[in-house]
Amino acid sequence: MKSGLSASKYIRNNKRTCFVLILALGLTFTAMYLVNYLLKVTEESFKKPLLELPKKVSYVDLTMETLGVNPEDYPNGGAGAAIRDARDELVEKLKASEGVRNAYYTQVLNANYNAVLGMTSYEFPLIESGQIPEFLDHMGAKLIEGALPTGDGEILCDSTILKNNGLAVGDWFMEQSYGRAFKVAGVIESDVMACVGTPNGFYNTGWYIVILTDEEHSDFSKLAEPLGIHPTKLDSVVDRPDNEEFYRVETVAVVNDVNRVILLVVMIFLAISVLVAYVSFMRNRVGEYCLYASIGFSKREIYGMIMREMGILFGTGVLIGGIVSVLGMAVMDAVLIHPQGLESSWWYPDQIAACLAAFLAIVGLLQIPILITVHNIKTFDLMED
């Protein structure tokens, strides 16, 4: 009585050939997962400045029309004073609004934050030194190095931003953008990557109404509606909904699109490479398959053996790929990601599912040459005929 066909015997007897195929599959899985990991570093890193920081502070620059000032009412000038009065009145109303800790009209700077894919920048206020403790308290920030600003043009910067830009206490803050107008006076830490500083003349990236809010009142349109203010597309409003939309469209969507393109390209090359290798793999075993058929094994049993072998090869490749991916992420975190002040995550079930789906698609494609080979298997006596 014949015994069942072993799915591991050929693999044990042809370790070198099978090892090369397993290694190729493992490295392919690693490449797909590590590319996703590097791209997702951008998503993970941008969460604090784009999703968490706007829950505590909003920046608003309104047109004269939104402020209720009609320039036609001032044919002989005076519109500027009317705008200032309207703006000051709005600031006072905002201070008295529910969920608002403070509001002021002041200069702002931008802090740049560079990730693996792209860069974001976000506003922070230039305020009087006496207002800084309140700002830090609102942000949940603490000073960990240096000193609070006492003079003009001194910046307190989040440790992550300093690390990301290669800066330290005493360095000029973003000298390539602002020249030698602002100096890093201290390092702060917070959960929202906050920065703050004192003005230095009129070096700035704009003037805004800065509103310190709680999360519930971080949507400016809802905050302003009871005050009779209705922002339009002409107004510059940087609040929680605005940043959430930017994060969704300009970060998450872009990263996912790039990742899908890379996954598709890798899958195409993998399909071609594995198809060529497997066809050659089976051609070299035609005699073996015919021998099995000659001693009484059915084509169905031979097909089952081939599929079990493929399962072992692909499964081992995925396992090796997973192990190498973890090691690769640990090395990149230590050498590349964390030293740049970036955030990362290792666990992406959707990407694992996508990689497995890609491998299953390749297995499905391989059914064509496998079924053709199995269908053409003959016993030795028929081969002689």
C-alpha atoms as one frame of an Amber mdcrd trajectory, in Angstrom:
protein
   0.000   0.000   0.000   1.412   3.362  -0.971   1.927   5.995   1.711   0.915
   9.653   1.379   3.096  12.060  -0.549   5.356  14.081   1.744   5.245  17.849
   1.294   8.507  18.379   3.145  10.715  15.638   1.664  11.668  17.637  -1.434
  12.322  20.737   0.682  14.613  18.776   3.030  16.497  17.277   0.104  16.815
  20.558  -1.807  17.591  23.011   0.969  19.592  25.441  -1.139  16.966  25.877
  -3.864  14.129  26.172  -1.373  16.108  28.484   0.922  16.660  30.940  -1.930
  12.924  31.013  -2.668  12.025  31.355   1.026  14.573  34.146   1.458  13.198
  36.001  -1.575   9.660  35.751  -0.219  10.796  36.848   3.246  12.698  39.857
   1.960   9.741  40.824  -0.211   7.444  40.776   2.817  10.036  42.778   4.756
  10.321  45.372   1.991   6.541  45.836   1.800   6.168  46.154   5.557   9.182
  48.383   6.204   8.204  50.797   3.425   4.778  51.068   5.055   6.425  51.567
   8.466   8.610  54.421   7.144   5.692  56.113   5.410   3.497  55.767   8.493
   6.171  57.516  10.563   4.860  60.700   8.947   1.307  59.932  10.101   2.403
  59.052  13.626   4.683  62.069  13.963   2.162  64.616  12.670  -0.571  63.581
  15.101   0.639  65.861  17.906   1.016  69.143  15.991  -1.980  68.574  13.685
  -4.470  66.758  15.930  -3.542  67.390  19.568  -2.162  70.952  19.597  -5.261
  72.509  17.909  -7.429  71.167  20.733  -5.804  73.791  22.957  -5.070  76.801
  20.730  -6.542  78.371  17.589  -5.205  81.097  15.295  -7.560  83.445  13.494
  -6.999  86.292  11.021 -10.290  87.809   9.863 -11.035  90.136   6.969 -12.572
  93.533   7.604 -15.852  92.316   6.121 -16.043  89.442   8.632 -15.236  91.903
  11.422 -18.192  93.996  10.250 -16.193  96.924   8.843 -17.330  98.301   5.486
 -14.554 100.379   3.835 -17.184 102.383   1.939 -18.271 103.852   5.259 -14.852
 105.529   5.519 -14.301 107.438   2.277 -11.878 109.819   3.990  -9.862 107.146
   5.808 -10.240 105.785   9.282 -11.027 102.192   8.265  -7.810 101.007   9.919
  -8.866 102.349  13.306 -12.316 100.799  12.864 -10.741  97.413  12.112  -8.557
  97.617  15.219 -11.537  98.549  17.368 -13.636  95.702  15.948 -10.805  93.257
  16.476 -10.176  94.409  20.044 -13.886  94.115  20.772 -13.891  90.556  19.407
 -10.875  89.622  21.540 -12.658  90.851  24.671 -15.792  88.903  23.751 -13.719
  85.778  23.158 -12.076  86.131  26.568 -15.523  86.107  28.136 -16.719  83.093
  26.114 -17.231  79.670  27.627 -14.267  77.331  27.137 -11.816  80.159  26.395
  -8.988  80.690  28.858  -7.485  83.723  27.153  -7.244  85.477  23.799  -4.867
  88.100  22.402  -3.943  89.644  19.097  -0.249  89.073  18.568   2.569  88.118
  16.234   3.269  84.459  15.452   6.142  82.349  14.124   6.136  78.914  12.498
   7.922  75.816  13.753   8.985  73.339  11.065   8.719  69.601  11.648  10.319
  67.296   9.079   9.192  63.677   8.679  10.245  60.840   6.382   7.674  61.912
   3.814   7.101  65.661   3.752   7.164  68.437   6.307   4.580  70.328   8.294
   4.797  73.676  10.014   2.552  75.136  12.666   2.052  78.479  14.331   3.089
  79.503  17.819   2.593  82.907  19.498   5.072  85.644  20.323   3.754  87.108
  23.560   5.000  89.158  26.485   7.210  87.286  28.939   4.626  87.758  31.710
   2.019  85.839  29.652   4.250  82.817  29.043   3.637  80.952  32.356  -0.121
  80.955  31.685   0.474  79.692  28.135   2.733  76.892  29.367   0.228  75.901
  32.031  -2.574  75.775  29.463  -0.458  73.570  27.201   0.568  71.263  30.022
   4.188  72.126  29.226   7.113  72.173  31.619  10.549  73.718  31.333  13.243
  71.005  31.360  16.310  72.996  30.315  17.353  76.639  30.020  15.272  79.523
  31.329  12.005  81.355  30.697  12.301  84.242  28.220  13.038  87.622  29.761
  14.207  89.594  26.730  13.156  90.143  23.138  13.279  87.323  20.613  13.689
  84.436  23.036  12.033  81.132  22.232  10.895  78.209  24.346  10.817  75.224
  22.038   9.501  71.706  22.443  12.316  69.167  22.783  11.004  67.224  19.778
  11.196  70.253  17.479  14.710  71.056  18.675  15.834  67.485  18.062  14.151
  67.426  14.659  15.863  70.648  13.586  19.203  69.912  15.221  18.946  72.842
  17.654  19.907  73.357  21.299  19.667  76.072  23.944  21.622  79.117  22.782
  21.185  78.407  19.051  19.428  80.753  16.680  15.905  79.497  16.083  15.389
  78.537  12.397  18.147  80.868  11.279  17.584  79.916   7.631  14.088  81.444
   7.848  14.350  84.232  10.439  18.036  85.064  10.422  19.465  85.863  13.831
  16.288  87.360  15.219  15.262  84.624  17.655  17.328  82.531  20.043  16.398
  79.327  21.853  16.224  80.235  25.545  14.813  76.990  26.924  13.493  73.524
  26.221   9.962  72.484  27.138   8.092  69.204  27.032   4.386  68.699  26.495
   1.993  66.230  24.929   1.121  68.707  22.162   4.575  69.804  20.939   4.023
  73.411  22.069   6.363  76.327  21.403   6.182  79.970  22.517   8.387  83.039
  22.485   8.691  86.780  22.897   8.524  89.210  19.952  11.580  90.899  18.480
  10.413  94.027  16.702   8.306  92.977  13.735  10.003  89.744  12.678   7.074
  87.352  12.290   5.007  85.253   9.901   1.812  87.175  10.587  -0.517  88.630
  13.189  -3.343  86.487  14.547  -5.960  86.401  17.227  -4.605  83.592  19.409
  -7.314  81.777  21.378  -6.528  79.401  24.242  -9.462  76.978  24.388 -10.489
  73.620  25.730 -11.124  70.789  23.276 -14.895  71.243  23.271 -14.583  74.841
  22.073 -11.690  74.379  19.622 -13.950  74.848  16.571 -13.768  78.600  15.911
 -16.891  78.772  13.744 -19.004  77.439  16.628 -17.210  79.675  19.103 -17.725
  82.772  16.941 -21.330  82.176  15.905 -22.886  83.438  19.179 -20.707  86.562
  18.804 -22.143  87.348  15.379 -18.952  86.389  13.540 -19.293  84.128  10.503
 -15.926  83.223   8.933 -15.671  82.772   5.164 -13.089  81.159   2.884 -11.298
  84.516   2.720 -10.513  84.343   6.440  -7.482  82.491   7.794  -8.655  80.114
  10.515  -6.312  77.497  11.958  -8.328  75.464  14.456  -9.093  71.834  15.239
 -11.440  71.103  12.278  -9.037  72.821   9.863  -6.077  70.767  11.070  -8.065
  67.533  11.136  -9.023  68.073   7.488  -5.424  68.866   6.565  -4.197  65.746
   8.371  -6.801  63.553   6.650  -6.255  64.911   3.130  -2.613  65.969   3.045
  -1.103  63.369   5.350  -3.148  60.172   5.670  -4.487  60.152   2.100  -1.090
  60.964   0.552   0.719  58.330   2.623  -1.882  55.694   1.747  -1.740  56.545
  -1.962   2.053  56.292  -2.038   1.935  53.055  -0.069  -0.595  51.500  -2.453
   1.511  52.393  -5.486   4.644  50.895  -3.919   2.742  47.768  -2.873   1.405
  47.361  -6.410   4.867  47.751  -7.978   6.420  45.268  -5.540   3.573  42.832
  -6.153   4.049  43.007  -9.943   7.776  42.321  -9.695   7.150  39.582  -7.132
   4.540  37.956  -9.372   6.862  37.920 -12.378   9.864  36.671 -10.389   7.990
  33.939  -8.524   6.136  32.853 -11.658   9.387  32.420 -13.598  11.091  30.687
 -10.666   8.186  28.346  -9.978   7.728  27.350 -13.610  11.407  26.437 -13.727
  11.007  24.771 -10.341   8.251  22.465 -11.630   9.868  21.738 -15.008  12.833
  20.274 -13.181  10.467  17.942 -11.328   8.391  16.585 -14.225  10.119  13.229
 -13.935   9.362  13.118 -10.204   5.681  13.843 -10.805   5.501  11.162 -13.510
   7.093   8.672 -11.112   4.421   9.406  -8.514   1.719   8.907 -11.129   3.347
   5.635 -12.266   3.286   4.105  -8.779  -0.373   4.917  -8.316  -0.752   8.440
  -6.969  -3.562  10.432  -8.533  -3.133  13.842 -10.083  -5.228  15.221  -7.224
  -2.778  13.833  -4.661   0.184  15.244  -6.588  -1.552  18.644  -6.768  -2.163
  18.494  -3.015   1.523  17.788  -2.407   2.539  20.750  -4.586   0.179  23.071
  -2.726   1.391  21.853   0.670   4.974  22.483  -0.423   3.980  25.958  -1.554
   2.269  26.560   1.778   5.449  25.636   3.653   7.613  27.836   1.429   5.312
  30.862   1.531   4.491  30.433   5.234   8.163  30.197   6.171   8.895  33.217
   3.971   6.217  35.268   5.755   7.531  34.176   9.166  11.105  35.124   8.275
   9.862  38.375   6.755   8.018  39.223   9.967  11.083  38.559  12.123  13.369
  40.591   9.853  10.770  43.409   9.779  10.751  43.640  13.584  14.549  43.714
  13.682  14.640  46.314  10.907  12.140  48.561  12.686  14.091  48.309  15.945
  17.303  49.361  14.179  15.643  52.219  12.274  13.921  53.475  15.428  17.242
  53.608  17.238  19.340  55.004  14.387  16.987  57.063  12.215  13.544  57.740
  13.671  13.886  58.648  17.354  17.124  60.659  16.936  15.175  62.897  14.528
  12.412  63.476  17.065   9.920  61.387  15.085   7.266  58.953  16.262   6.672
  55.432  15.005   4.459  52.405  15.431   5.325  48.799  14.607   1.859  47.293
  14.482  -0.161  47.740  11.271  -2.714  44.923  10.867  -4.003  46.434   7.619
  -0.547  46.270   6.051  -0.047  42.693   7.239  -3.389  41.825   5.629  -2.335
  43.634   2.433   0.976  41.738   2.297  -0.766  38.409   2.885  -3.346  39.289
   0.234  -0.515  40.038  -2.204   1.058  36.649  -1.464  -2.300  34.910  -1.855
  -2.767  36.683  -5.190   0.609  35.287  -6.301  -0.451  31.813  -5.168  -3.626
  32.244  -7.200  -1.621  33.266 -10.246   0.626  30.233  -9.833  -2.401  27.970
 -10.137  -2.218  28.390 -13.920   1.208  26.745 -14.456   0.578  24.266 -11.617
  -2.721  23.037 -13.081  -1.208  22.838 -16.562   1.724  20.817 -15.217  -0.529
  18.471 -13.227  -2.879  18.019 -16.165   0.036  16.990 -18.413   1.487  14.435
 -15.974   1.817  11.002 -17.570   2.894   7.604 -16.312   6.158   6.218 -17.682
   4.414   3.677 -19.900   2.371   6.431 -21.563   5.493   8.537 -21.946   7.122
   5.674 -23.854   4.091   5.440 -26.153
